[in-house]
PDB file of C-alpha atoms in Angstrom:
ATOM      1  CA  ALA M   5     -24.625 -20.541  56.450  1.00  0.00           C
ATOM      2  CA  ALA M   6     -21.274 -20.908  54.597  1.00  0.00           C
ATOM      3  CA  LEU M   7     -19.444 -19.691  57.953  1.00  0.00           C
ATOM      4  CA  HIS M   8     -21.810 -21.576  60.340  1.00  0.00           C
ATOM      5  CA  TRP M   9     -22.253 -18.368  62.173  1.00  0.00           C
ATOM      6  CA  PRO M  10     -25.382 -18.566  64.318  1.00  0.00           C
ATOM      7  CA  LYS M  11     -28.457 -16.371  63.249  1.00  0.00           C
ATOM      8  CA  SER M  12     -28.798 -15.464  66.829  1.00  0.00           C
ATOM      9  CA  ARG M  13     -25.440 -13.788  66.962  1.00  0.00           C
ATOM     10  CA  PHE M  14     -25.817 -11.986  63.612  1.00  0.00           C
ATOM     11  CA  LYS M  15     -27.201  -8.466  63.378  1.00  0.00           C
ATOM     12  CA  TYR M  16     -26.984  -6.554  60.115  1.00  0.00           C
ATOM     13  CA  VAL M  17     -26.896  -2.705  60.275  1.00  0.00           C
ATOM     14  CA  GLY M  18     -27.203  -1.100  56.996  1.00  0.00           C
ATOM     15  CA  ILE M  19     -28.007   2.253  55.579  1.00  0.00           C
ATOM     16  CA  ASP M  20     -31.199   3.598  54.167  1.00  0.00           C
ATOM     17  CA  PRO M  21     -30.145   6.163  51.451  1.00  0.00           C
ATOM     18  CA  PRO M  22     -32.508   9.209  51.148  1.00  0.00           C
ATOM     19  CA  GLY M  23     -35.138   8.399  48.652  1.00  0.00           C
ATOM     20  CA  GLY M  24     -34.631   4.673  49.091  1.00  0.00           C
ATOM     21  CA  VAL M  25     -33.114   2.111  46.535  1.00  0.00           C
ATOM     22  CA  ALA M  26     -34.800   1.761  43.071  1.00  0.00           C
ATOM     23  CA  GLN M  27     -36.195  -1.831  42.512  1.00  0.00           C
ATOM     24  CA  SER M  28     -33.951  -2.275  39.519  1.00  0.00           C
ATOM     25  CA  VAL M  29     -30.924  -1.841  41.819  1.00  0.00           C
ATOM     26  CA  ARG M  30     -32.282  -4.423  44.225  1.00  0.00           C
ATOM     27  CA  ASP M  31     -33.154  -6.639  41.285  1.00  0.00           C
ATOM     28  CA  GLY M  32     -29.537  -6.253  39.936  1.00  0.00           C
ATOM     29  CA  GLU M  33     -27.877  -7.045  43.330  1.00  0.00           C
ATOM     30  CA  ARG M  34     -29.992 -10.122  43.675  1.00  0.00           C
ATOM     31  CA  LEU M  35     -29.211 -11.331  40.205  1.00  0.00           C
ATOM     32  CA  ASN M  36     -25.631 -10.360  39.843  1.00  0.00           C
ATOM     33  CA  SER M  37     -24.499 -11.103  43.481  1.00  0.00           C
ATOM     34  CA  ALA M  38     -26.585 -12.786  45.975  1.00  0.00           C
ATOM     35  CA  ALA M  39     -28.222 -15.352  43.737  1.00  0.00           C
ATOM     36  CA  LEU M  40     -24.692 -16.453  42.701  1.00  0.00           C
ATOM     37  CA  PHE M  41     -23.737 -17.373  46.258  1.00  0.00           C
ATOM     38  CA  GLU M  42     -26.781 -19.525  46.697  1.00  0.00           C
ATOM     39  CA  HIS M  43     -25.314 -22.025  44.380  1.00  0.00           C
ATOM     40  CA  ASP M  44     -21.539 -21.260  45.331  1.00  0.00           C
ATOM     41  CA  PRO M  45     -21.575 -20.261  49.080  1.00  0.00           C
ATOM     42  CA  TYR M  46     -17.759 -19.665  49.015  1.00  0.00           C
ATOM     43  CA  GLY M  47     -17.606 -17.943  45.807  1.00  0.00           C
ATOM     44  CA  CYS M  48     -14.899 -20.238  44.369  1.00  0.00           C
ATOM     45  CA  SER M  49     -16.574 -22.489  41.778  1.00  0.00           C
ATOM     46  CA  ASP M  50     -18.840 -20.055  39.698  1.00  0.00           C
ATOM     47  CA  GLU M  51     -16.893 -18.573  36.906  1.00  0.00           C
ATOM     48  CA  ARG M  52     -18.630 -15.006  37.386  1.00  0.00           C
ATOM     49  CA  LEU M  53     -17.607 -14.969  41.118  1.00  0.00           C
ATOM     50  CA  THR M  54     -13.970 -16.073  40.335  1.00  0.00           C
ATOM     51  CA  ARG M  55     -13.653 -13.442  37.737  1.00  0.00           C
ATOM     52  CA  LYS M  56     -14.969 -10.847  40.206  1.00  0.00           C
ATOM     53  CA  ARG M  57     -12.383 -11.993  42.822  1.00  0.00           C
ATOM     54  CA  MET M  58      -9.584 -11.813  40.464  1.00  0.00           C
ATOM     55  CA  ALA M  59     -10.424  -8.385  39.133  1.00  0.00           C
ATOM     56  CA  ARG M  60     -10.492  -7.066  42.699  1.00  0.00           C
ATOM     57  CA  ASN M  61      -7.225  -8.599  43.524  1.00  0.00           C
ATOM     58  CA  PRO M  62      -4.901  -7.768  40.501  1.00  0.00           C
ATOM     59  CA  PHE M  63      -1.647  -8.402  42.671  1.00  0.00           C
ATOM     60  CA  LYS M  64      -2.974 -11.803  43.826  1.00  0.00           C
ATOM     61  CA  SER M  65      -2.370 -10.881  47.583  1.00  0.00           C
ATOM     62  CA  ARG M  66      -3.677 -12.987  50.297  1.00  0.00           C
ATOM     63  CA  PRO M  67      -4.826 -11.882  53.771  1.00  0.00           C
ATOM     64  CA  GLY M  68      -2.779 -12.827  56.796  1.00  0.00           C
ATOM     65  CA  TYR M  69      -5.787 -14.502  58.346  1.00  0.00           C
ATOM     66  CA  PRO M  70      -4.620 -18.189  57.957  1.00  0.00           C
ATOM     67  CA  LYS M  71      -1.188 -17.307  59.624  1.00  0.00           C
ATOM     68  CA  SER M  72      -2.871 -15.296  62.308  1.00  0.00           C
ATOM     69  CA  CYS M  73      -5.764 -17.880  63.065  1.00  0.00           C
ATOM     70  CA  PRO M  74      -4.402 -21.326  62.195  1.00  0.00           C
ATOM     71  CA  GLU M  75      -7.760 -22.741  63.442  1.00  0.00           C
ATOM     72  CA  LEU M  76      -9.449 -21.471  60.343  1.00  0.00           C
ATOM     73  CA  THR M  77      -6.883 -22.353  57.685  1.00  0.00           C
ATOM     74  CA  ASP M  78      -9.059 -25.349  56.464  1.00  0.00           C
ATOM     75  CA  LEU M  79     -11.902 -22.991  56.057  1.00  0.00           C
ATOM     76  CA  PHE M  80      -9.910 -20.487  54.199  1.00  0.00           C
ATOM     77  CA  ASP M  81      -8.671 -23.041  51.872  1.00  0.00           C
ATOM     78  CA  TYR M  82     -12.010 -24.867  51.375  1.00  0.00           C
ATOM     79  CA  CYS M  83     -13.705 -24.613  48.045  1.00  0.00           C
ATOM     80  CA  SER M  84     -17.026 -26.515  47.333  1.00  0.00           C
ATOM     81  CA  LYS M  85     -20.603 -25.971  46.476  1.00  0.00           C
ATOM     82  CA  GLU M  86     -21.417 -27.951  49.580  1.00  0.00           C
ATOM     83  CA  LEU M  87     -21.296 -26.101  52.961  1.00  0.00           C
ATOM     84  CA  TYR M  88     -18.059 -26.727  55.014  1.00  0.00           C
ATOM     85  CA  PRO M  89     -18.569 -30.101  56.813  1.00  0.00           C
ATOM     86  CA  TRP M  90     -16.357 -29.627  59.916  1.00  0.00           C
ATOM     87  CA  ARG M  91     -16.991 -27.760  63.067  1.00  0.00           C
ATOM     88  CA  LEU M  92     -15.821 -24.198  63.614  1.00  0.00           C
ATOM     89  CA  PRO M  93     -14.691 -22.514  66.835  1.00  0.00           C
ATOM     90  CA  TRP M  94     -18.026 -20.896  67.167  1.00  0.00           C
ATOM     91  CA  ASP M  95     -20.263 -23.818  66.227  1.00  0.00           C
ATOM     92  CA  GLU M  96     -22.908 -24.144  69.070  1.00  0.00           C
TER      93      GLU M  96
END
């Protein structure tokens, strides 16, 4: 939803580890990751998500996407608990 990507064009291919995944692992992922994005779809307002992002990027580097795709610069800079309100190139 946060990227406006049409569900009809999305296909997730995951792995099923031998023996499956313990319910406690699923519950932990839901609680500590997925649920946080339900209230902060861009991961920029919730303190837990911003701490995770900072810990994963100690050198404060930024990807080159805004320069290589200027049409998405506003999306890359967008930070809100509301979904991005403007059209994106793939909007139907």
